């Protein structure tokens, strides 16, 4: 089998020796995704293929001079063996063919077994990368796990091919599937000095964008940062999960449970932008109205959770930016009523005025219809009256005041 052409220049061994003998590298996530258990049709198709290579394309928000990949089995209940892994720099979104690649190793070995619930780093690779560059990461799974870890809302084309084709420039008998699989982060060094994590639900995850377009609001924010001299060295990580809730598990673990892994545990994070709560509010009245006491408890629980998350972020020197919850009256799934809208307004008032957050991004003001402020502006509405369309995501990215993302000095205490 032909393999991807190796990178030119000094040999990998010489460069790696130079890297390890110098001062420790400062790693920053140039790309990342929130990990969860992935099920459904694509997971079933992978299971039916047995021994399989998965090739997935990701776009860096920032580049550097070296990189390392973090693989995940956090949702698995059995060890996951990676039989081979390759990274290719000559990648194009939506296409399986690649060039210019190299094997990923794990303490020098080409295979690794990830324990259930754990994650592993591949060995660092010297590689000059840039913001906006697409990478292809190919994983050979000799026996895919029954309970799969990944990210279901990739909004990107992923390819699956039988057997070990991880090093092949073109895949044979490949099929297209959704999701990212067992891939948590691509970290870079020698480039950005810090990262912003956008954490939230499907509005952050980019529901409604065209596959392979990379037009989620965090993607567009990253492009703003890349052209501003004051923020050119700042990476952006999208930690959104569609359907996610602050308080209860749903699609993915609840925000309170995953915040440490998705924000605090990532290296080099200076800020997190939090936009979550609409699914908690919508689910409350999805099937039937709720009484006033239940509405009141929901508001108190969400705002109390925000306080806890701010304290946890500040304990690690991370500034937490609050995003106001966007309108969703008119959505025929959640059936928001007058009481639900009052809850949203109460929570947004807390975000704007409580002082718990280190800054506020007023996504509500950016997207609402001035004539009907409980609804999305039609020009920004994807059509379901809950999720923005691509114009709405652009408005969200533009609504982030870049001054809020200036380098923090020290963490601010929370009363």
Coordinates of C-alpha atoms in Angstrom, one line a residue:
X1 CA 0.0 0.0 0.0
X2 CA 1.3 3.5 -0.8
X3 CA 1.7 5.8 2.1
X4 CA 1.4 9.5 2.6
X5 CA 4.6 11.3 1.7
X6 CA 6.6 12.2 4.8
X7 CA 7.3 15.8 5.7
X8 CA 10.5 17.2 4.2
X9 CA 13.4 18.8 6.2
X10 CA 15.4 17.5 9.2
X11 CA 14.6 14.1 10.4
X12 CA 11.9 13.7 13.0
X13 CA 14.2 12.2 15.5
X14 CA 16.7 15.1 15.4
X15 CA 13.9 17.7 15.7
X16 CA 12.2 15.8 18.5
X17 CA 15.5 15.6 20.4
X18 CA 16.0 19.3 20.0
X19 CA 12.4 19.9 21.3
X20 CA 12.8 17.7 24.3
X21 CA 16.2 19.0 25.3
X22 CA 15.0 22.6 25.3
X23 CA 12.7 24.3 27.8
X24 CA 9.3 22.6 28.1
X25 CA 6.9 23.5 25.3
X26 CA 3.9 25.6 26.1
X27 CA 0.9 23.8 24.6
X28 CA -2.4 25.5 23.6
X29 CA -5.4 23.8 21.9
X30 CA -5.6 25.0 18.3
X31 CA -8.7 22.8 17.8
X32 CA -10.9 20.8 20.2
X33 CA -14.3 19.2 20.6
X34 CA -16.3 18.2 23.7
X35 CA -16.3 14.5 24.2
X36 CA -19.4 12.4 24.8
X37 CA -20.9 9.0 24.1
X38 CA -21.8 8.8 20.5
X39 CA -24.7 6.5 19.3
X40 CA -27.1 6.3 16.5
X41 CA -26.9 5.3 12.8
X42 CA -23.2 6.3 12.2
X43 CA -22.1 4.4 15.3
X44 CA -24.0 1.4 14.1
X45 CA -22.4 1.6 10.7
X46 CA -19.0 1.7 12.2
X47 CA -19.8 -1.3 14.4
X48 CA -20.9 -3.3 11.3
X49 CA -17.6 -2.5 9.5
X50 CA -15.5 -4.1 12.2
X51 CA -11.8 -3.3 11.6
X52 CA -12.0 0.3 10.3
X53 CA -10.0 3.4 9.5
X54 CA -11.7 6.7 10.3
X55 CA -10.3 9.8 8.6
X56 CA -11.5 13.1 10.0
X57 CA -10.8 16.7 9.0
X58 CA -10.4 19.5 11.5
X59 CA -9.5 23.2 11.1
X60 CA -7.0 24.9 13.4
X61 CA -7.9 28.2 14.9
X62 CA -4.2 28.9 15.5
X63 CA -1.0 27.4 14.3
X64 CA 2.5 26.9 15.6
X65 CA 5.8 25.1 15.1
X66 CA 4.9 21.8 16.7
X67 CA 1.7 19.9 17.5
X68 CA 0.3 17.0 19.5
X69 CA -3.0 15.1 19.3
X70 CA -5.1 14.0 22.3
X71 CA -7.3 11.0 21.8
X72 CA -10.2 10.1 24.0
X73 CA -12.1 7.1 25.4
X74 CA -13.8 9.0 28.2
X75 CA -17.2 7.6 27.4
X76 CA -16.0 4.0 26.9
X77 CA -16.6 1.2 29.2
X78 CA -13.8 -1.0 27.7
X79 CA -10.2 -0.3 26.6
X80 CA -9.9 1.2 23.1
X81 CA -7.0 0.1 20.9
X82 CA -5.7 2.5 18.3
X83 CA -3.8 0.2 15.9
X84 CA -2.3 3.1 13.9
X85 CA -2.7 6.9 13.6
X86 CA -1.6 9.3 10.9
X87 CA -1.8 13.0 10.6
X88 CA -1.7 14.7 7.2
X89 CA -1.4 18.4 6.6
X90 CA -2.5 18.3 3.0
X91 CA -6.3 18.1 3.8
X92 CA -9.3 19.6 2.2
X93 CA -12.7 19.7 4.0
X94 CA -15.1 17.2 2.5
X95 CA -12.4 15.2 0.7
X96 CA -10.8 12.0 1.8
X97 CA -7.6 12.3 -0.3
X98 CA -4.6 13.7 1.6
X99 CA -0.8 14.3 1.2
X100 CA 2.1 15.2 3.4
X101 CA 1.6 13.0 6.4
X102 CA 3.4 11.2 9.2
X103 CA 2.6 8.5 11.7
X104 CA 1.6 9.5 15.2
X105 CA 3.4 7.6 17.9
X106 CA 2.8 7.0 21.6
X107 CA 6.0 6.9 23.7
X108 CA 7.6 5.8 20.4
X109 CA 5.1 3.0 19.7
X110 CA 2.7 3.1 16.7
X111 CA -0.2 1.6 18.7
X112 CA -1.8 2.5 22.0
X113 CA -4.6 1.2 24.2
X114 CA -6.6 3.8 25.9
X115 CA -8.3 2.6 29.2
X116 CA -12.0 3.1 29.7
X117 CA -12.7 6.6 30.8
X118 CA -9.2 7.8 29.9
X119 CA -7.4 10.0 27.3
X120 CA -3.9 9.9 25.9
X121 CA -1.5 12.2 24.1
X122 CA 0.4 11.3 21.0
X123 CA 4.1 12.2 20.9
X124 CA 4.7 15.8 19.8
X125 CA 5.4 16.3 16.1
X126 CA 7.4 19.2 14.6
X127 CA 5.1 20.8 12.1
X128 CA 4.7 24.4 10.9
X129 CA 0.9 25.1 11.0
X130 CA -1.2 28.2 10.6
X131 CA -4.6 29.5 11.6
X132 CA -7.3 28.2 9.3
X133 CA -5.3 25.2 8.2
X134 CA -7.1 21.9 7.7
X135 CA -5.6 18.7 9.1
X136 CA -6.6 15.1 8.5
X137 CA -6.3 12.6 11.3
X138 CA -6.7 9.0 10.5
X139 CA -7.2 6.4 13.2
X140 CA -7.2 2.6 12.6
X141 CA -9.4 0.8 15.1
X142 CA -8.8 -3.0 14.9
X143 CA -11.9 -3.6 17.0
X144 CA -14.1 -0.5 17.5
X145 CA -15.6 -0.2 20.9
X146 CA -19.2 -1.0 21.5
X147 CA -19.6 2.3 23.5
X148 CA -18.0 5.0 21.4
X149 CA -16.5 8.3 22.5
X150 CA -16.5 11.3 20.2
X151 CA -18.5 14.4 19.2
X152 CA -21.7 13.9 17.3
X153 CA -22.2 17.4 16.0
X154 CA -19.1 17.6 13.8
X155 CA -20.8 19.5 10.9
X156 CA -17.9 18.0 8.9
X157 CA -17.5 15.0 6.6
X158 CA -15.8 12.1 8.1
X159 CA -14.7 9.0 6.2
X160 CA -14.7 5.3 7.2
X161 CA -12.8 2.6 5.2
X162 CA -12.3 -1.1 5.9
X163 CA -9.1 -2.3 7.5
X164 CA -5.9 -0.3 8.1
X165 CA -5.8 2.5 5.5
X166 CA -4.5 5.1 8.0
X167 CA -1.4 5.9 5.9
X168 CA -3.1 5.7 2.5
X169 CA -3.2 8.9 0.4
X170 CA -6.7 7.9 -0.9
X171 CA -9.1 5.6 0.8
X172 CA -10.5 2.4 -0.9
X173 CA -14.2 1.6 -0.5
X174 CA -14.7 4.5 1.9
X175 CA -18.1 5.7 3.1
X176 CA -19.0 9.1 4.5
X177 CA -20.3 9.4 8.1
X178 CA -20.9 12.1 10.6
X179 CA -19.3 12.9 13.9
X180 CA -15.7 13.0 15.1
X181 CA -14.5 9.9 16.8
X182 CA -12.1 9.5 19.7
X183 CA -10.5 12.9 18.8
X184 CA -10.4 15.5 21.6
X185 CA -7.8 18.1 20.8
X186 CA -5.0 19.2 18.5
X187 CA -2.6 21.3 20.6
X188 CA 0.1 23.5 19.1
X189 CA 3.2 25.1 20.6
X190 CA 5.4 27.9 19.3
X191 CA 2.4 29.9 18.2
X192 CA -0.5 31.1 20.3
X193 CA 0.1 31.8 24.0
X194 CA -3.5 31.2 25.2
X195 CA -6.9 30.0 24.2
X196 CA -10.6 31.0 24.5
X197 CA -13.1 28.1 25.1
X198 CA -16.6 28.7 23.8
X199 CA -18.8 26.3 25.9
X200 CA -22.5 25.8 25.3
X201 CA -25.2 23.9 23.5
X202 CA -26.2 23.5 19.8
X203 CA -26.1 27.2 19.2
X204 CA -22.3 27.1 20.0
X205 CA -22.0 23.7 18.3
X206 CA -23.2 25.3 15.0
X207 CA -26.5 23.5 14.3
X208 CA -27.8 24.6 10.9
X209 CA -24.5 25.4 9.2
X210 CA -23.5 23.7 6.0
X211 CA -21.2 20.7 6.6
X212 CA -17.5 21.5 6.1
X213 CA -18.1 25.3 6.0
X214 CA -16.6 26.1 9.4
X215 CA -19.1 28.9 10.0
X216 CA -20.1 28.3 13.6
X217 CA -19.9 31.5 15.7
X218 CA -16.7 30.4 17.5
X219 CA -15.1 29.7 14.0
X220 CA -16.0 33.3 12.9
X221 CA -14.8 34.7 16.2
X222 CA -11.4 33.0 15.7
X223 CA -11.1 34.7 12.3
X224 CA -11.8 38.1 14.0
X225 CA -9.1 37.4 16.6
X226 CA -6.6 36.3 13.9
X227 CA -6.7 39.6 12.1
X228 CA -6.7 41.9 15.1
X229 CA -3.1 42.8 16.2
X230 CA -4.1 42.6 19.9
X231 CA -5.5 39.1 19.7
X232 CA -3.6 37.5 16.7
X233 CA -2.0 34.9 19.0
X234 CA -5.2 33.7 20.6
X235 CA -6.8 30.3 19.8
X236 CA -10.5 29.4 20.0
X237 CA -11.9 26.0 21.0
X238 CA -15.5 25.0 20.5
X239 CA -16.8 23.0 23.4
X240 CA -20.5 23.1 22.4
X241 CA -22.7 20.0 22.6
X242 CA -26.1 20.0 20.8
X243 CA -28.9 19.5 23.3
X244 CA -26.7 20.1 26.3
X245 CA -28.1 21.4 29.6
X246 CA -26.7 23.1 32.6
X247 CA -28.3 20.9 35.2
X248 CA -29.2 17.5 33.8
X249 CA -27.6 15.0 31.4
X250 CA -29.1 14.8 27.9
X251 CA -27.0 14.8 24.8
X252 CA -23.7 14.6 26.6
X253 CA -23.0 15.1 30.2
X254 CA -24.5 18.2 31.9
X255 CA -22.5 21.4 31.9
X256 CA -21.7 21.2 35.6
X257 CA -20.2 17.7 35.1
X258 CA -18.1 18.5 32.0
X259 CA -16.9 22.0 32.8
X260 CA -13.6 20.9 34.3
X261 CA -12.7 18.6 31.5
X262 CA -13.8 20.9 28.7
X263 CA -12.5 24.2 30.1
X264 CA -10.2 23.9 33.1
X265 CA -8.2 20.8 32.0
X266 CA -7.2 22.3 28.6
X267 CA -3.8 24.0 28.8
X268 CA -3.4 27.7 28.2
X269 CA -7.0 28.7 28.6
X270 CA -7.4 32.3 29.7
X271 CA -11.2 32.9 29.1
X272 CA -14.3 30.8 28.6
X273 CA -17.5 32.2 27.0
X274 CA -20.5 30.4 28.4
X275 CA -23.8 30.3 26.5
X276 CA -26.1 27.7 27.9
X277 CA -29.5 27.3 29.5
X278 CA -32.0 27.4 26.7
X279 CA -32.4 23.6 26.7
X280 CA -33.1 23.6 30.5
X281 CA -35.8 26.3 30.0
X282 CA -37.3 24.6 26.9
X283 CA -37.4 21.1 28.4
X284 CA -39.2 22.4 31.5
X285 CA -42.3 23.2 29.4
X286 CA -41.8 20.9 26.4
X287 CA -44.6 18.5 27.3
X288 CA -46.7 20.5 29.7
X289 CA -46.8 23.9 31.5
X290 CA -45.0 24.1 34.8
X291 CA -46.3 25.8 38.0
X292 CA -44.8 29.1 39.2
X293 CA -42.8 27.4 41.9
X294 CA -41.1 25.1 39.4
X295 CA -40.2 28.0 37.2
X296 CA -38.7 29.8 40.2
X297 CA -36.6 26.8 41.2
X298 CA -35.3 26.5 37.6
X299 CA -34.1 30.1 37.5
X300 CA -32.5 29.7 40.9
X301 CA -30.8 26.5 40.0
X302 CA -29.4 27.9 36.7
X303 CA -28.1 31.1 38.3
X304 CA -26.7 29.1 41.2
X305 CA -24.8 26.9 38.7
X306 CA -23.4 30.0 37.0
X307 CA -22.0 31.1 40.4
X308 CA -20.4 27.7 40.9
X309 CA -18.8 27.6 37.4
X310 CA -17.4 31.1 37.9
X311 CA -15.8 30.1 41.2
X312 CA -14.3 27.0 39.5
X313 CA -12.9 29.0 36.6
X314 CA -11.5 31.7 38.9
X315 CA -9.8 29.2 41.0
X316 CA -7.7 28.3 38.0
X317 CA -7.1 31.9 36.8
X318 CA -9.7 31.7 34.0
X319 CA -12.1 34.5 33.3
X320 CA -15.7 33.5 32.7
X321 CA -17.7 35.5 30.2
X322 CA -21.5 35.2 30.3
X323 CA -23.5 35.0 27.1
X324 CA -27.2 36.0 27.4
X325 CA -29.7 33.3 26.3
X326 CA -31.2 34.0 22.9
X327 CA -34.9 34.1 22.2
X328 CA -36.9 31.0 21.2
X329 CA -40.6 31.8 21.3
X330 CA -42.2 30.3 18.3
X331 CA -40.2 27.1 18.4
X332 CA -42.6 24.2 17.9
X333 CA -40.4 21.8 19.9
X334 CA -40.1 23.6 23.1
X335 CA -43.4 25.5 23.2
X336 CA -42.0 28.5 25.2
X337 CA -44.8 30.3 27.0
X338 CA -45.1 33.6 28.8
X339 CA -43.6 32.1 32.0
X340 CA -40.7 30.6 30.0
X341 CA -39.9 33.9 28.5
X342 CA -40.0 35.5 32.0
X343 CA -37.5 32.9 33.1
X344 CA -35.2 33.8 30.2
X345 CA -35.4 37.4 31.0
X346 CA -34.7 36.8 34.7
X347 CA -31.6 34.7 33.9
X348 CA -30.4 37.3 31.3
X349 CA -30.8 40.0 33.9
X350 CA -28.7 38.0 36.3
X351 CA -26.0 37.5 33.6
X352 CA -25.9 41.2 32.8
X353 CA -26.1 42.7 36.4
X354 CA -25.0 40.2 39.0
X355 CA -21.3 40.7 38.7
X356 CA -20.7 37.0 38.8
X357 CA -19.2 37.1 35.3
X358 CA -16.0 38.8 34.2
X359 CA -17.8 40.3 31.2
X360 CA -21.0 39.8 29.2
X361 CA -21.6 39.1 25.5
X362 CA -25.2 40.1 24.9
X363 CA -26.2 37.5 22.3
X364 CA -29.8 38.2 23.1
X365 CA -29.5 41.8 22.1
X366 CA -27.6 40.8 18.9
X367 CA -30.2 38.4 17.6
X368 CA -33.6 39.4 18.9
X369 CA -36.3 41.1 16.8
X370 CA -36.7 44.7 18.1
X371 CA -40.4 44.5 17.3
X372 CA -40.8 41.1 19.0
X373 CA -37.9 40.7 21.5
X374 CA -39.0 37.3 22.6
X375 CA -38.3 36.0 19.0
X376 CA -35.2 35.9 16.8
X377 CA -34.9 38.5 14.1
X378 CA -36.2 36.8 10.9
X379 CA -32.9 37.6 9.1
X380 CA -31.0 35.7 11.7
X381 CA -33.4 32.8 12.2
X382 CA -32.6 29.4 10.7
X383 CA -36.3 28.8 10.4
X384 CA -36.9 26.8 13.6
X385 CA -37.1 30.0 15.7
X386 CA -34.5 28.6 18.1
X387 CA -31.2 28.2 16.2
X388 CA -29.6 31.1 14.2
X389 CA -28.8 30.7 10.6
X390 CA -25.4 31.5 9.2
X391 CA -26.1 35.3 9.2
X392 CA -27.1 34.9 12.9
X393 CA -23.8 33.2 13.7
X394 CA -21.9 36.0 12.0
X395 CA -23.8 38.5 14.2
X396 CA -23.0 36.5 17.3
X397 CA -19.3 36.5 16.4
X398 CA -19.4 40.2 15.8
X399 CA -21.2 40.8 19.1
X400 CA -18.2 39.6 21.2
X401 CA -16.3 42.7 22.5
X402 CA -12.7 41.8 21.9
X403 CA -11.7 43.9 24.9
X404 CA -13.2 41.3 27.1
X405 CA -10.7 38.8 25.8
X406 CA -7.6 40.8 26.7
X407 CA -5.0 39.0 28.7
X408 CA -6.2 38.7 32.3
X409 CA -3.8 39.7 35.1
X410 CA -5.3 37.7 38.1
X411 CA -8.5 35.8 38.6
X412 CA -11.4 37.9 40.0
X413 CA -13.0 36.6 43.2
X414 CA -16.7 35.8 43.3
X415 CA -18.8 36.9 46.2

